[in-house]
Amino acid sequence: MVLVLGLFLVLPTLMALWVSLLHWDGQSNPFSAQADFVGLDNYRALLAEDGLDRTLFATSLRNTVYYVLLTVPLQTLLALSLALVVNQRLLRARGALRTAFFFPSVTSSIAVSTVFLFLFQGSGAVNTALSWIGVNGPNWFNDPRGVLSLLLGGLGVVDTGHPSDALTDHSFMGLSWFEWLSGPSVAMCTIILLAVWTTAGTFMLIFLAALQDVPRELEEAAAIEGVNRLQMLRYVTLPALRPVLFLVLTLGVIATWQVFDQVYVMSQGAPGNTTLTPAFLSYSTAFGDADFGQGAAIAFILLVLILTMTAVQRFLLRERAARPRRNR
């Protein structure tokens, strides 16, 4: 096992780390004297230097931050809710419901993405259904407007056509504060819906396995004490699910930061780079622009971000030992 991990994981990672320090087009041997060693220039262009590279990378980070912040809580909440429903002992057709809820997770992501393209096109089934209730649906995959800015504009808080100087005069990594705070685009929200629908079934099974391991003695004792269902969930079920909740959140964060296939099939970053993600940017930079060094640098920055997010989650969801009371 150590040899397999070293050959197929550690060694390629170290090779990619070396490539991230080069300006390499993939046409020569990166370990020969022909390789153009540039040191940390690829990282500097992405993080510190003004230019198109940093702007695109910052745009991909902004899009993915909103994608993670919306997808992970929604898919976790939906998965837990479905697990609680199908875990009821008196529920009829539990097996059929479990299969139905899990089915989207085993369907090819490429096939599901293609179906969503037809559903959410301008004259698709979603807009047709919305028209029945008098709602004029947007052209989902061609709408770059930020949902948060649209909501604030509708409430009269922000003028989306002419935002205040405080939002436009200040910037971070080449993007103004207005661009950072505009929220996910309408097109990105469609991809978020797809991600939640296809992943909730997998996490439902994980929660379901954990729910079946909760000791019945705890539930029976709580029922004898007269607790209601909400109190049972808060004080008995959720504490017992803490390790599994950490697992689900960690898997969700890793998967959402690495989102690629849905973006590749449905938008490829369009419209206006509002669905661009670091994983797709790494791919397009390396294989589209033949800049494998910068593509590898994007991948390693993404790796550091994922490890940091996982460490933060581990800290927030850690077991807290009860403080001993002082005797008076």
Coordinates of C-alpha atoms in Angstrom, one line a residue, residues 21-322:
L21 CA 7.7 26.5 -10.5
L22 CA 8.3 26.4 -14.3
H23 CA 7.1 28.1 -17.4
W24 CA 6.3 24.9 -19.3
D25 CA 4.2 24.3 -22.3
G26 CA 4.1 20.5 -22.0
Q27 CA 6.2 19.9 -25.1
S28 CA 9.5 19.1 -23.5
N29 CA 10.8 17.2 -20.5
P30 CA 10.2 19.4 -17.4
F31 CA 13.1 17.7 -15.6
S32 CA 15.7 18.6 -18.3
A33 CA 17.7 21.7 -18.7
Q34 CA 15.3 22.9 -21.4
A35 CA 12.7 23.7 -18.7
D36 CA 12.3 27.4 -17.9
F37 CA 12.6 27.7 -14.1
V38 CA 10.7 30.8 -12.9
G39 CA 10.5 30.1 -9.2
L40 CA 7.4 31.6 -7.5
D41 CA 6.5 33.8 -10.5
N42 CA 3.4 31.7 -11.3
Y43 CA 2.1 32.1 -7.7
R44 CA 3.0 35.8 -7.7
A45 CA 1.1 36.4 -10.9
L46 CA -2.0 34.8 -9.4
L47 CA -1.8 36.4 -5.9
A48 CA 0.1 39.7 -6.0
E49 CA 0.6 41.1 -9.5
D50 CA -2.0 43.2 -11.2
G51 CA -3.1 41.6 -14.5
L52 CA -5.6 39.3 -16.2
D53 CA -4.2 36.2 -14.4
R54 CA -4.9 37.5 -11.0
T55 CA -8.3 38.9 -12.0
L56 CA -9.4 35.6 -13.4
F57 CA -8.2 33.7 -10.4
A58 CA -9.9 36.1 -8.0
T59 CA -13.1 35.8 -10.1
S60 CA -12.9 32.0 -9.8
L61 CA -12.4 32.3 -6.0
R62 CA -15.4 34.6 -5.6
N63 CA -17.6 32.3 -7.6
T64 CA -16.5 29.2 -5.7
V65 CA -16.9 30.9 -2.3
Y66 CA -20.6 31.5 -3.0
Y67 CA -20.9 28.1 -4.5
V68 CA -19.5 26.5 -1.3
L69 CA -21.4 28.7 1.1
L70 CA -24.7 27.8 -0.5
T71 CA -24.2 24.2 -1.7
V72 CA -22.7 22.7 1.5
P73 CA -25.4 23.9 4.0
L74 CA -28.2 23.1 1.6
Q75 CA -27.1 19.6 0.7
T76 CA -26.3 18.8 4.3
L77 CA -29.7 20.0 5.5
L78 CA -31.5 18.2 2.7
A79 CA -29.6 15.0 3.3
L80 CA -30.3 15.1 7.0
S81 CA -33.9 15.8 6.5
L82 CA -34.3 12.9 4.0
A83 CA -32.4 10.6 6.4
L84 CA -34.8 11.5 9.2
V85 CA -37.8 10.8 7.0
V86 CA -36.7 7.4 5.7
N87 CA -35.4 6.3 9.2
Q88 CA -39.0 6.3 10.6
R89 CA -39.8 2.7 11.6
L90 CA -43.5 3.1 10.8
L91 CA -43.0 4.6 7.4
R92 CA -44.4 2.6 4.5
A93 CA -42.2 1.9 1.4
R94 CA -39.0 3.0 3.1
G95 CA -36.9 1.0 0.7
A96 CA -38.5 2.6 -2.4
L97 CA -38.1 6.1 -1.0
R98 CA -34.4 5.4 -0.1
T99 CA -33.8 4.2 -3.7
A100 CA -35.6 7.2 -5.2
F101 CA -33.7 9.7 -3.0
F102 CA -30.4 8.0 -3.8
F103 CA -31.0 7.6 -7.5
P104 CA -29.6 11.1 -8.6
S105 CA -26.3 10.3 -6.9
V106 CA -25.6 7.3 -9.0
T107 CA -26.6 8.9 -12.3
S108 CA -23.8 10.2 -14.5
S109 CA -23.0 13.8 -13.7
I110 CA -22.6 14.5 -17.4
A111 CA -26.0 13.1 -18.2
V112 CA -27.6 15.0 -15.4
S113 CA -25.9 18.2 -16.4
T114 CA -27.1 17.8 -20.0
V115 CA -30.7 17.3 -18.7
F116 CA -30.4 20.5 -16.6
L117 CA -29.3 22.3 -19.7
F118 CA -32.6 21.4 -21.4
L119 CA -34.7 22.1 -18.3
F120 CA -33.3 25.6 -17.6
Q121 CA -32.9 26.9 -21.2
G122 CA -34.9 30.0 -22.1
S123 CA -37.9 28.0 -23.4
G124 CA -37.3 25.0 -21.1
A125 CA -39.6 23.2 -18.7
V126 CA -38.7 25.4 -15.7
N127 CA -39.6 28.7 -17.4
T128 CA -42.7 27.1 -18.8
A129 CA -43.8 26.0 -15.3
L130 CA -43.0 29.5 -14.0
S131 CA -45.1 31.1 -16.7
W132 CA -48.1 29.2 -15.4
I133 CA -48.0 31.2 -12.2
G134 CA -47.3 34.5 -14.0
V135 CA -43.5 34.6 -13.5
N136 CA -41.2 35.4 -16.4
G137 CA -38.2 33.2 -15.9
P138 CA -34.7 34.4 -16.8
N139 CA -32.4 33.0 -19.4
W140 CA -30.7 31.0 -16.8
F141 CA -27.3 30.1 -18.3
N142 CA -26.9 33.4 -20.1
D143 CA -27.6 35.7 -17.1
P144 CA -24.4 37.0 -15.4
R145 CA -26.3 39.2 -12.8
G146 CA -25.5 38.5 -9.2
V147 CA -28.5 37.3 -7.2
L148 CA -27.5 39.1 -4.0
S149 CA -27.2 42.4 -5.9
L150 CA -30.5 41.8 -7.6
L151 CA -32.2 41.3 -4.2
L152 CA -30.6 44.4 -2.7
G153 CA -31.5 46.3 -5.8
G154 CA -35.1 45.2 -5.6
L155 CA -35.2 46.3 -2.0
G156 CA -33.7 49.7 -2.9
V157 CA -30.6 49.2 -0.8
V158 CA -28.1 49.2 -3.7
D159 CA -28.3 50.9 -7.1
T160 CA -27.0 48.0 -9.3
G161 CA -26.6 50.3 -12.3
H162 CA -24.6 52.9 -10.4
P163 CA -23.2 51.4 -7.2
S164 CA -21.8 53.7 -4.6
D165 CA -18.2 54.9 -4.7
A166 CA -17.4 53.0 -1.5
L167 CA -18.1 49.7 -3.3
T168 CA -16.4 50.6 -6.6
D169 CA -13.4 52.6 -5.5
H170 CA -12.0 49.8 -3.3
S171 CA -10.8 46.5 -4.6
F172 CA -9.2 43.2 -3.6
M173 CA -7.1 41.1 -6.0
G174 CA -8.3 43.1 -9.0
L175 CA -12.1 42.9 -8.2
S176 CA -14.1 45.8 -6.7
W177 CA -16.0 45.3 -3.5
F178 CA -19.2 45.4 -5.5
E179 CA -18.1 42.5 -7.6
W180 CA -17.1 40.5 -4.5
L181 CA -20.4 41.2 -2.8
S182 CA -22.7 40.9 -5.8
G183 CA -23.4 37.2 -4.9
P184 CA -23.6 34.2 -7.2
S185 CA -24.9 34.7 -10.7
V186 CA -28.2 33.3 -11.9
A187 CA -26.2 30.8 -14.0
M188 CA -24.2 29.7 -10.9
C189 CA -27.4 29.3 -8.9
T190 CA -28.5 26.7 -11.5
I191 CA -25.3 24.8 -11.0
I192 CA -25.9 25.0 -7.2
L193 CA -29.3 23.5 -7.6
L194 CA -27.8 20.7 -9.7
A195 CA -25.1 20.0 -7.1
V196 CA -27.6 19.9 -4.2
W197 CA -30.0 17.5 -6.1
T198 CA -27.2 15.1 -7.1
T199 CA -25.3 14.9 -3.8
A200 CA -28.0 14.9 -1.1
G201 CA -28.7 11.2 -1.7
T202 CA -25.2 10.1 -1.0
F203 CA -25.0 12.1 2.2
M204 CA -28.5 10.8 3.1
L205 CA -27.1 7.3 3.2
I206 CA -24.3 8.3 5.5
F207 CA -26.7 10.1 7.9
L208 CA -29.1 7.1 7.7
A209 CA -26.3 4.7 8.7
A210 CA -25.4 6.9 11.6
L211 CA -29.0 7.3 12.7
Q212 CA -29.4 3.6 12.9
D213 CA -26.4 3.4 15.3
V214 CA -27.9 5.9 17.7
P215 CA -28.7 3.8 20.9
R216 CA -32.5 3.3 21.2
E217 CA -32.0 3.6 25.0
L218 CA -31.2 7.3 24.6
E219 CA -34.3 7.9 22.6
E220 CA -36.5 5.9 24.9
A221 CA -35.1 7.7 28.0
A222 CA -35.7 11.0 26.3
A223 CA -39.3 10.0 25.4
I224 CA -40.0 9.0 29.0
E225 CA -38.8 12.5 30.0
G226 CA -41.5 13.9 27.8
V227 CA -39.3 15.7 25.2
N228 CA -40.8 16.6 21.9
R229 CA -39.4 15.8 18.4
L230 CA -37.5 19.1 18.1
Q231 CA -35.8 18.6 21.5
M232 CA -35.1 15.0 20.7
L233 CA -33.3 16.2 17.5
R234 CA -31.4 18.9 19.3
Y235 CA -30.3 17.2 22.5
V236 CA -30.1 13.5 21.5
T237 CA -29.8 13.0 17.7
L238 CA -27.5 15.8 16.6
P239 CA -24.9 15.3 19.4
A240 CA -24.7 11.6 18.4
L241 CA -24.2 12.6 14.8
R242 CA -21.4 15.0 15.4
P243 CA -18.6 12.8 14.0
V244 CA -20.7 12.0 10.9
L245 CA -21.7 15.6 10.5
F246 CA -18.0 16.5 10.4
L247 CA -17.4 13.8 7.8
V248 CA -20.3 15.1 5.6
L249 CA -19.3 18.7 5.9
T250 CA -15.6 17.9 5.1
L251 CA -16.6 15.8 2.0
G252 CA -18.9 18.5 0.9
V253 CA -16.4 21.3 1.2
I254 CA -13.7 19.3 -0.7
A255 CA -16.1 18.3 -3.5
T256 CA -17.5 21.9 -3.9
W257 CA -14.1 23.5 -4.0
Q258 CA -13.1 21.0 -6.7
V259 CA -16.2 21.4 -8.8
F260 CA -15.3 20.9 -12.5
D261 CA -17.5 18.5 -14.5
Q262 CA -20.8 20.5 -14.2
V263 CA -19.0 23.7 -15.1
Y264 CA -17.3 22.0 -18.1
V265 CA -20.5 20.6 -19.5
M266 CA -23.0 23.4 -18.6
S267 CA -21.1 26.7 -19.0
Q268 CA -17.3 26.5 -19.2
G269 CA -17.1 29.7 -17.1
A270 CA -19.8 31.6 -19.1
P271 CA -21.5 34.0 -18.9
G272 CA -18.9 36.6 -18.2
N273 CA -16.8 34.2 -16.1
T274 CA -19.5 34.1 -13.4
T275 CA -19.3 30.3 -13.3
L276 CA -15.6 30.1 -13.5
T277 CA -14.0 27.9 -10.8
P278 CA -10.4 27.3 -9.8
A279 CA -10.5 23.7 -11.0
F280 CA -11.8 24.7 -14.4
L281 CA -9.4 27.6 -14.6
S282 CA -6.5 25.3 -13.8
Y283 CA -7.6 22.9 -16.6
S284 CA -8.2 25.7 -19.2
T285 CA -4.9 27.4 -18.3
A286 CA -2.9 24.2 -18.7
F287 CA -4.6 22.5 -21.6
G288 CA -6.1 25.4 -23.3
D289 CA -3.4 28.1 -23.0
A290 CA -0.5 25.5 -22.8
D291 CA 0.7 27.1 -19.5
F292 CA 1.1 24.0 -17.4
G293 CA 3.2 25.8 -14.8
Q294 CA 0.4 28.3 -13.9
G295 CA -2.2 25.6 -14.1
A296 CA -0.3 23.5 -11.5
A297 CA 0.1 26.6 -9.3
I298 CA -3.6 27.2 -9.3
A299 CA -4.1 23.5 -8.3
F300 CA -1.7 23.9 -5.3
I301 CA -3.3 27.1 -4.1
L302 CA -6.6 25.2 -4.3
L303 CA -5.1 22.4 -2.2
V304 CA -3.9 24.8 0.5
L305 CA -7.4 26.4 0.6
I306 CA -9.1 23.0 1.0
L307 CA -6.7 21.9 3.8
T308 CA -7.3 25.2 5.6
M309 CA -11.1 24.9 5.3
T310 CA -10.9 21.3 6.6
A311 CA -8.7 22.4 9.6
V312 CA -11.2 25.2 10.4
Q313 CA -14.1 22.7 10.3
R314 CA -12.2 20.3 12.5
F315 CA -11.6 23.1 15.1
L316 CA -15.2 24.2 15.1
L317 CA -16.8 20.8 15.3
R318 CA -14.3 19.3 17.8
E319 CA -15.4 17.6 21.0
R320 CA -15.4 20.1 23.8
A321 CA -14.7 18.6 27.2
A322 CA -16.9 19.7 30.0

